[in-house]
């Protein structure tokens, strides 16, 4: 079996500008799943991206960005037409707010090589015509592959909120590991707190649900344990790609502990609180370094490992 990761989802260009709209905009390659692929590649993992990338100058820039981080693009991902974009307006607190010009679909008759883990999320799951194909692909792959998922809904692209919420629950049920921000959970289920939602999601199928809370830290929930850690103290440049960096750091930490692959589901279900704490620390350090930098710019492994020591003390 190929020991690498397969990431399925959108790759686009973030056009980032400040909230005063007077300063010049800056373009960065982005898209939540692509950011996760970049993060894994920079952490030294073998990773492939199945996406939809336009055959234009922006698409060429995305291709170069992926190659520079060691990410392989799955055949059929580059198509005729423009590359999708996301206008990201960054407010005074460094938080990005998005509007999109995006088309999403998967290549026809795609049959990716086997992988140790498949990750997807965000627009790729809820926007048609590609969303249904992504769910069907994950359903086929999960017999031999771990599934990780970040719902990361984009309300600006969701015409039917109830249908999107149903689709997200469908994907949660297919996943082994789910990561979501508290902000996204408030949109999905505004009447319950984040840990209650995480515990309810566990009953659908995942072994682990992690909730990120921005500056308030993160919490990991399993059937037997609930572990919380504080957020590292950093100077925020912006939050673009922070959640995706957390996701790549989480996958990497699971990988390091031999907890990925369908054959390791029993071990993942038995994870203890010490390992949960370590997972959160590695993921949080990966995200913390990213928010210190403009745009979605996740760290390399050496920088991340050093940051774990800096933020949390000796690594384990």
Short mmCIF file of N, CA, C and O in Angstrom, two decimals, residues 18-23 89-90:
data_model
loop_
_atom_site.label_atom_id
_atom_site.label_comp_id
_atom_site.label_asym_id
_atom_site.label_seq_id
_atom_site.Cartn_x
_atom_site.Cartn_y
_atom_site.Cartn_z
N UNK A 18 -6.74 44.36 3.32
CA UNK A 18 -7.14 44.81 4.65
C UNK A 18 -8.55 45.36 4.60
O UNK A 18 -9.10 45.65 3.53
N UNK A 19 -9.15 45.52 5.78
CA UNK A 19 -10.55 45.92 5.85
C UNK A 19 -10.80 47.34 5.37
O UNK A 19 -11.93 47.70 5.03
N UNK A 20 -9.74 48.19 5.30
CA UNK A 20 -9.97 49.56 4.81
C UNK A 20 -10.13 49.61 3.29
O UNK A 20 -10.55 50.65 2.74
N UNK A 21 -9.79 48.49 2.61
CA UNK A 21 -9.96 48.35 1.16
C UNK A 21 -9.13 49.37 0.36
O UNK A 21 -9.29 49.49 -0.86
N UNK A 22 -8.25 50.10 1.04
CA UNK A 22 -7.45 51.11 0.36
C UNK A 22 -6.06 50.60 0.01
O UNK A 22 -5.44 51.08 -0.94
N UNK A 23 -5.57 49.64 0.77
CA UNK A 23 -4.24 49.12 0.52
C UNK A 23 -4.27 48.13 -0.65
O UNK A 23 -5.32 47.60 -1.02
N UNK A 89 -10.87 39.43 3.09
CA UNK A 89 -10.69 40.74 3.73
C UNK A 89 -10.33 40.51 5.19
O UNK A 89 -11.06 39.84 5.93
N UNK A 90 -9.16 41.03 5.59
CA UNK A 90 -8.64 40.81 6.94
C UNK A 90 -9.00 41.99 7.82
O UNK A 90 -8.66 43.14 7.50
#
